[in-house]
Amino acid sequence: MSRIKRVPHCSHWGAYTILVDDDRIVGVEPFEHDPAPSPIIHSIAEWANPERRVLRPMVRSGWLDKREKSDRRGRGQEKFVPVSWDEATTLVADEVRRVAGTFGNASIFAGSYGWTNSGRLHHASSLLKRMLNLVGGFTRHVDTYSIAAGPVILRHTLGSDDACGGRANTLDTIAQHTETLVVFGALSPRTAQNEAGGIGSHRLETYLRQIVERGVKIIHVSPLKDDLPDWVNAEWWPIRPNTDTALMLGLAGEIVKAGRHDADFLARCTSGADRFLRYLEGQADGGRKDAAWAASICGLDADRIATLASRLVDTRSMLTVSWSLQRAHHGEQPFWAALGLASVVGQIGLPGGGVGYGYASLGGVGAPLNLGRSPAISQLTRPIDSFIPVARISDMLLNPGRPFSYEGEIRTYPDTRLVYWAGGNPYHHHQDLNRLSEAWTRPETIIVQDPMFTATAQRADIVLPATTSIERNDLAGNRRSDFILAMKQAIEPLGESRSDFAIFEAIAGKLGVADRFNEGRDEMGWVRHLYEACRSDAAQRFGFEMPDFDAFWEAGYARCPVKTDHTYLTDFRSKPEEHALKTESGKIVLGSETLARLDYADCRPHPAWIEPAEWLGNATAGQMHLVSHQPAGRLHSQLETGASSRAMKRNGREQARLHPDDAAALGVEDGQTIRIWNDRGECLATAEVTDKVRQGVLVLPTGAWFTPTGNSGLEVAGNPNVLTLDIGTSQFGQGCSAHTCLVRVEPYAADRRDAFEAYRETLVALAAV
């Protein structure tokens, strides 16, 4: 008679209990303290499916024969040869030594990205960088694809990126005090399912219901109506994509035109306001920024804009700005313009007033603040300071030695010879994948360490099979979660896969640094150590008692010290001189002396409307604006074949949503296969016709596993990043511009194959096992 084991665990979608019978997952139960658990947790059994897993170390046949002199265009074409772990780790260690010794450590790019799992020990990115820092260092990336331009401009204008990292007003204060809530972008449980490092309780829906019950006036500014749940009953303003900055400036200008701006707040708490006000008044360019001006750009009603401008001043008002807005050309501007508008209104630092960024972009943004230390294995000291902005990977590979700018500094792209990617899939999250494919032929060696045979792993020279989180022991927790959560091993490792810690420890041993890498601790030794460091910190700094490790491990969770009812910048508002910000002036920067000296055309000395490279305002007949957002049924490309992800698809492909009027004009019917294309690439998707999308906009979620077919490279799964634009947001921020993208659409009938079958054929062709 079988006996079901109950195993506490956690992922980016939250905590849960895995039910295991004879090394087989038979069920998943949500965490008892989670008021709104994510349905994605029920897909985690897919991790135990060997069909897409890397099951043993493998090396591309051409690279095995000729090493760094191989034909790099054979990546993704040549078969893989299975090798032993000893041979694989020797090959990796030898490549690290060769490249570092011949070209210098800056020629090693540690491209790892942290979303592979929520565990804080087996965090592939941190472990890779820890190992490489012990042998001379590497080139790293800064910021993330999710949010890059935003933190850069806020570090300059607010002195930190706290306001977009979960340290602005907590949502409970908004629920209690806000009277007018303007949501720019999304405030959706769809994206709030996820949190880096895991999450114990999903609170967004609770706060939204409190906001609704209080009768708060909600204005929702987005080209997608369902970026807020229907039951919120917000007033939907279907704005043209990439024009939120113009609306924010028009609102601010309308307030200034009426003489209702908070002159006292601007004088006490901001610098450069005169420069900003002159721009709003049109003294710089002859055009006053007001409701009529904004309406002509945004495709909205001028009278409604003017009415909202008055209401923002008359009531306690709060602006929320999604991370998605800054993933666009000139993405610094909506974040800065929102700060400018909030400063003109003058309610920053008041309960329920001001501006905050990223609410619901992750589940912990706006939740009670975790005051304690978060568990994390140290990456150790960096011997060299070589980096690129995260989204400039193709630029780096294609342009070694070329200068680039970032936050006002001029740096140089390294001569990248070795790429080591652990726990990430750039063929999911990078833009213009055809350009990336060309750049991918430039390094001499590419190592990929991953549980899954992703499109990136297919294009590697050496592939190392890592376990998923359910095949090892770990713990989850982060600064936006009020719990630390046990992640106990549920099943045995599939095939010959090993934990990330074990893989890097073996490579470190062959590089002669294993003792410094492991510090004398094994897996459970590290899990215990990381937890006890958090427990000690909570006790010493806050007098907060957490259970000892054994009690925590048995229970599966421990609560952390938190702060509720947090109002951002309240002390600064009261006494700005005593609580100066870490900016050029010590105040909120609305007119920047630094940016004035830099004189960038694409990032001016004040918040400004700068026309993006591609938008509906410069579209030609038949072009639509592509929005590629986070899907509801998975995180990025993870668990793409899981039940919740496949439920979102039709005909094995992603669904692309468009307005009924656009569908009629294009001759597209609901459920029909469509071809989406521009000069950068083409892909297939299944049409979903809906009035919840603004006319002229096409919505195709990210995360479909990149599946190009035939000589043309037609991508059949529905990956939007074959279409997106690979340019920096500006010379200052250099974030990704994924949401600045025009495409064309037409019915397509030639290829009816299921995308999963096409991908399976690719795996079979590459695998020699």
mmCIF file with all atom_site columns, C-alpha atoms in Angstrom, residues 517-618:
data_model
loop_
_atom_site.group_PDB
_atom_site.id
_atom_site.type_symbol
_atom_site.label_atom_id
_atom_site.label_alt_id
_atom_site.label_comp_id
_atom_site.label_asym_id
_atom_site.label_entity_id
_atom_site.label_seq_id
_atom_site.pdbx_PDB_ins_code
_atom_site.Cartn_x
_atom_site.Cartn_y
_atom_site.Cartn_z
_atom_site.occupancy
_atom_site.B_iso_or_equiv
_atom_site.pdbx_formal_charge
_atom_site.auth_seq_id
_atom_site.auth_comp_id
_atom_site.auth_asym_id
_atom_site.auth_atom_id
_atom_site.pdbx_PDB_model_num
ATOM 1   C CA . PHE A 1 517 ? 33.606 28.027 -2.997  1.00 0.00 ? 517 PHE A CA 1
ATOM 2   C CA . ASN A 1 518 ? 31.904 25.668 -0.517  1.00 0.00 ? 518 ASN A CA 1
ATOM 3   C CA . GLU A 1 519 ? 33.418 27.100 2.707   1.00 0.00 ? 519 GLU A CA 1
ATOM 4   C CA . GLY A 1 520 ? 33.251 23.613 4.178   1.00 0.00 ? 520 GLY A CA 1
ATOM 5   C CA . ARG A 1 521 ? 29.479 23.312 3.867   1.00 0.00 ? 521 ARG A CA 1
ATOM 6   C CA . ASP A 1 522 ? 27.367 20.841 1.929   1.00 0.00 ? 522 ASP A CA 1
ATOM 7   C CA . GLU A 1 523 ? 23.854 21.486 0.629   1.00 0.00 ? 523 GLU A CA 1
ATOM 8   C CA . MET A 1 524 ? 22.031 21.222 3.953   1.00 0.00 ? 524 MET A CA 1
ATOM 9   C CA . GLY A 1 525 ? 24.868 22.975 5.734   1.00 0.00 ? 525 GLY A CA 1
ATOM 10  C CA . TRP A 1 526 ? 24.338 25.978 3.484   1.00 0.00 ? 526 TRP A CA 1
ATOM 11  C CA . VAL A 1 527 ? 20.540 25.888 3.804   1.00 0.00 ? 527 VAL A CA 1
ATOM 12  C CA . ARG A 1 528 ? 20.903 25.907 7.590   1.00 0.00 ? 528 ARG A CA 1
ATOM 13  C CA . HIS A 1 529 ? 23.536 28.661 7.481   1.00 0.00 ? 529 HIS A CA 1
ATOM 14  C CA . LEU A 1 530 ? 21.470 30.964 5.265   1.00 0.00 ? 530 LEU A CA 1
ATOM 15  C CA . TYR A 1 531 ? 18.388 30.574 7.435   1.00 0.00 ? 531 TYR A CA 1
ATOM 16  C CA . GLU A 1 532 ? 20.211 31.102 10.715  1.00 0.00 ? 532 GLU A CA 1
ATOM 17  C CA . ALA A 1 533 ? 21.784 34.311 9.396   1.00 0.00 ? 533 ALA A CA 1
ATOM 18  C CA . CYS A 1 534 ? 18.279 35.686 8.780   1.00 0.00 ? 534 CYS A CA 1
ATOM 19  C CA . ARG A 1 535 ? 17.037 34.471 12.154  1.00 0.00 ? 535 ARG A CA 1
ATOM 20  C CA . SER A 1 536 ? 19.962 36.092 13.972  1.00 0.00 ? 536 SER A CA 1
ATOM 21  C CA . ASP A 1 537 ? 19.454 39.385 12.124  1.00 0.00 ? 537 ASP A CA 1
ATOM 22  C CA . ALA A 1 538 ? 15.750 39.505 12.985  1.00 0.00 ? 538 ALA A CA 1
ATOM 23  C CA . ALA A 1 539 ? 16.512 38.944 16.662  1.00 0.00 ? 539 ALA A CA 1
ATOM 24  C CA . GLN A 1 540 ? 19.397 41.402 16.920  1.00 0.00 ? 540 GLN A CA 1
ATOM 25  C CA . ARG A 1 541 ? 17.908 44.312 14.975  1.00 0.00 ? 541 ARG A CA 1
ATOM 26  C CA . PHE A 1 542 ? 14.192 43.980 15.691  1.00 0.00 ? 542 PHE A CA 1
ATOM 27  C CA . GLY A 1 543 ? 13.838 41.658 18.672  1.00 0.00 ? 543 GLY A CA 1
ATOM 28  C CA . PHE A 1 544 ? 11.772 39.408 16.435  1.00 0.00 ? 544 PHE A CA 1
ATOM 29  C CA . GLU A 1 545 ? 11.953 35.729 17.300  1.00 0.00 ? 545 GLU A CA 1
ATOM 30  C CA . MET A 1 546 ? 11.990 33.248 14.431  1.00 0.00 ? 546 MET A CA 1
ATOM 31  C CA . PRO A 1 547 ? 12.012 29.481 15.116  1.00 0.00 ? 547 PRO A CA 1
ATOM 32  C CA . ASP A 1 548 ? 15.334 27.655 15.078  1.00 0.00 ? 548 ASP A CA 1
ATOM 33  C CA . PHE A 1 549 ? 16.291 25.864 11.893  1.00 0.00 ? 549 PHE A CA 1
ATOM 34  C CA . ASP A 1 550 ? 14.996 22.426 12.851  1.00 0.00 ? 550 ASP A CA 1
ATOM 35  C CA . ALA A 1 551 ? 11.586 23.826 13.805  1.00 0.00 ? 551 ALA A CA 1
ATOM 36  C CA . PHE A 1 552 ? 11.487 25.895 10.600  1.00 0.00 ? 552 PHE A CA 1
ATOM 37  C CA . TRP A 1 553 ? 12.422 22.915 8.437   1.00 0.00 ? 553 TRP A CA 1
ATOM 38  C CA . GLU A 1 554 ? 9.771  20.778 10.089  1.00 0.00 ? 554 GLU A CA 1
ATOM 39  C CA . ALA A 1 555 ? 7.013  23.401 9.766   1.00 0.00 ? 555 ALA A CA 1
ATOM 40  C CA . GLY A 1 556 ? 8.045  24.411 6.251   1.00 0.00 ? 556 GLY A CA 1
ATOM 41  C CA . TYR A 1 557 ? 7.935  28.161 6.864   1.00 0.00 ? 557 TYR A CA 1
ATOM 42  C CA . ALA A 1 558 ? 8.844  30.980 9.221   1.00 0.00 ? 558 ALA A CA 1
ATOM 43  C CA . ARG A 1 559 ? 7.407  34.487 9.442   1.00 0.00 ? 559 ARG A CA 1
ATOM 44  C CA . CYS A 1 560 ? 9.658  37.522 9.060   1.00 0.00 ? 560 CYS A CA 1
ATOM 45  C CA . PRO A 1 561 ? 9.487  40.969 10.707  1.00 0.00 ? 561 PRO A CA 1
ATOM 46  C CA . VAL A 1 562 ? 7.434  43.327 8.521   1.00 0.00 ? 562 VAL A CA 1
ATOM 47  C CA . LYS A 1 563 ? 6.208  46.912 8.423   1.00 0.00 ? 563 LYS A CA 1
ATOM 48  C CA . THR A 1 564 ? 2.660  47.784 7.353   1.00 0.00 ? 564 THR A CA 1
ATOM 49  C CA . ASP A 1 565 ? 1.069  51.174 6.598   1.00 0.00 ? 565 ASP A CA 1
ATOM 50  C CA . HIS A 1 566 ? 4.226  52.545 5.012   1.00 0.00 ? 566 HIS A CA 1
ATOM 51  C CA . THR A 1 567 ? 4.145  55.983 3.383   1.00 0.00 ? 567 THR A CA 1
ATOM 52  C CA . TYR A 1 568 ? 7.059  56.719 1.075   1.00 0.00 ? 568 TYR A CA 1
ATOM 53  C CA . LEU A 1 569 ? 9.116  59.916 1.697   1.00 0.00 ? 569 LEU A CA 1
ATOM 54  C CA . THR A 1 570 ? 6.988  61.117 4.609   1.00 0.00 ? 570 THR A CA 1
ATOM 55  C CA . ASP A 1 571 ? 10.064 62.202 6.623   1.00 0.00 ? 571 ASP A CA 1
ATOM 56  C CA . PHE A 1 572 ? 11.593 63.868 3.574   1.00 0.00 ? 572 PHE A CA 1
ATOM 57  C CA . ARG A 1 573 ? 8.395  65.815 2.929   1.00 0.00 ? 573 ARG A CA 1
ATOM 58  C CA . SER A 1 574 ? 8.343  67.058 6.499   1.00 0.00 ? 574 SER A CA 1
ATOM 59  C CA . LYS A 1 575 ? 12.038 68.024 6.741   1.00 0.00 ? 575 LYS A CA 1
ATOM 60  C CA . PRO A 1 576 ? 13.778 67.761 3.357   1.00 0.00 ? 576 PRO A CA 1
ATOM 61  C CA . GLU A 1 577 ? 17.072 69.210 4.654   1.00 0.00 ? 577 GLU A CA 1
ATOM 62  C CA . GLU A 1 578 ? 17.351 66.656 7.467   1.00 0.00 ? 578 GLU A CA 1
ATOM 63  C CA . HIS A 1 579 ? 16.327 63.736 5.238   1.00 0.00 ? 579 HIS A CA 1
ATOM 64  C CA . ALA A 1 580 ? 18.109 64.673 2.033   1.00 0.00 ? 580 ALA A CA 1
ATOM 65  C CA . LEU A 1 581 ? 17.882 62.287 -0.895  1.00 0.00 ? 581 LEU A CA 1
ATOM 66  C CA . LYS A 1 582 ? 20.989 60.887 -2.560  1.00 0.00 ? 582 LYS A CA 1
ATOM 67  C CA . THR A 1 583 ? 20.542 63.036 -5.663  1.00 0.00 ? 583 THR A CA 1
ATOM 68  C CA . GLU A 1 584 ? 22.603 65.854 -7.154  1.00 0.00 ? 584 GLU A CA 1
ATOM 69  C CA . SER A 1 585 ? 20.586 68.362 -5.094  1.00 0.00 ? 585 SER A CA 1
ATOM 70  C CA . GLY A 1 586 ? 19.422 66.268 -2.140  1.00 0.00 ? 586 GLY A CA 1
ATOM 71  C CA . LYS A 1 587 ? 15.882 66.822 -3.453  1.00 0.00 ? 587 LYS A CA 1
ATOM 72  C CA . ILE A 1 588 ? 13.585 65.297 -6.057  1.00 0.00 ? 588 ILE A CA 1
ATOM 73  C CA . VAL A 1 589 ? 15.170 66.184 -9.385  1.00 0.00 ? 589 VAL A CA 1
ATOM 74  C CA . LEU A 1 590 ? 12.749 67.612 -11.959 1.00 0.00 ? 590 LEU A CA 1
ATOM 75  C CA . GLY A 1 591 ? 15.424 69.515 -13.847 1.00 0.00 ? 591 GLY A CA 1
ATOM 76  C CA . SER A 1 592 ? 18.764 67.737 -14.020 1.00 0.00 ? 592 SER A CA 1
ATOM 77  C CA . GLU A 1 593 ? 22.093 69.531 -14.159 1.00 0.00 ? 593 GLU A CA 1
ATOM 78  C CA . THR A 1 594 ? 23.795 66.226 -14.932 1.00 0.00 ? 594 THR A CA 1
ATOM 79  C CA . LEU A 1 595 ? 21.612 65.518 -17.955 1.00 0.00 ? 595 LEU A CA 1
ATOM 80  C CA . ALA A 1 596 ? 21.946 69.133 -19.064 1.00 0.00 ? 596 ALA A CA 1
ATOM 81  C CA . ARG A 1 597 ? 25.735 68.659 -19.194 1.00 0.00 ? 597 ARG A CA 1
ATOM 82  C CA . LEU A 1 598 ? 25.388 65.324 -21.012 1.00 0.00 ? 598 LEU A CA 1
ATOM 83  C CA . ASP A 1 599 ? 23.027 66.927 -23.548 1.00 0.00 ? 599 ASP A CA 1
ATOM 84  C CA . TYR A 1 600 ? 21.440 63.687 -24.746 1.00 0.00 ? 600 TYR A CA 1
ATOM 85  C CA . ALA A 1 601 ? 18.760 64.111 -27.393 1.00 0.00 ? 601 ALA A CA 1
ATOM 86  C CA . ASP A 1 602 ? 17.071 60.925 -26.145 1.00 0.00 ? 602 ASP A CA 1
ATOM 87  C CA . CYS A 1 603 ? 17.060 61.793 -22.424 1.00 0.00 ? 603 CYS A CA 1
ATOM 88  C CA . ARG A 1 604 ? 16.624 65.521 -21.824 1.00 0.00 ? 604 ARG A CA 1
ATOM 89  C CA . PRO A 1 605 ? 17.274 67.500 -18.630 1.00 0.00 ? 605 PRO A CA 1
ATOM 90  C CA . HIS A 1 606 ? 13.598 67.288 -17.598 1.00 0.00 ? 606 HIS A CA 1
ATOM 91  C CA . PRO A 1 607 ? 10.715 64.857 -18.163 1.00 0.00 ? 607 PRO A CA 1
ATOM 92  C CA . ALA A 1 608 ? 9.751  65.160 -21.822 1.00 0.00 ? 608 ALA A CA 1
ATOM 93  C CA . TRP A 1 609 ? 7.640  63.657 -24.568 1.00 0.00 ? 609 TRP A CA 1
ATOM 94  C CA . ILE A 1 610 ? 10.065 62.239 -27.143 1.00 0.00 ? 610 ILE A CA 1
ATOM 95  C CA . GLU A 1 611 ? 8.518  60.433 -30.077 1.00 0.00 ? 611 GLU A CA 1
ATOM 96  C CA . PRO A 1 612 ? 9.468  56.722 -30.071 1.00 0.00 ? 612 PRO A CA 1
ATOM 97  C CA . ALA A 1 613 ? 11.034 54.995 -33.048 1.00 0.00 ? 613 ALA A CA 1
ATOM 98  C CA . GLU A 1 614 ? 7.871  52.989 -33.745 1.00 0.00 ? 614 GLU A CA 1
ATOM 99  C CA . TRP A 1 615 ? 4.365  53.884 -32.583 1.00 0.00 ? 615 TRP A CA 1
ATOM 100 C CA . LEU A 1 616 ? 0.888  54.347 -33.962 1.00 0.00 ? 616 LEU A CA 1
ATOM 101 C CA . GLY A 1 617 ? 1.645  58.005 -34.574 1.00 0.00 ? 617 GLY A CA 1
ATOM 102 C CA . ASN A 1 618 ? 4.121  57.125 -37.329 1.00 0.00 ? 618 ASN A CA 1
#
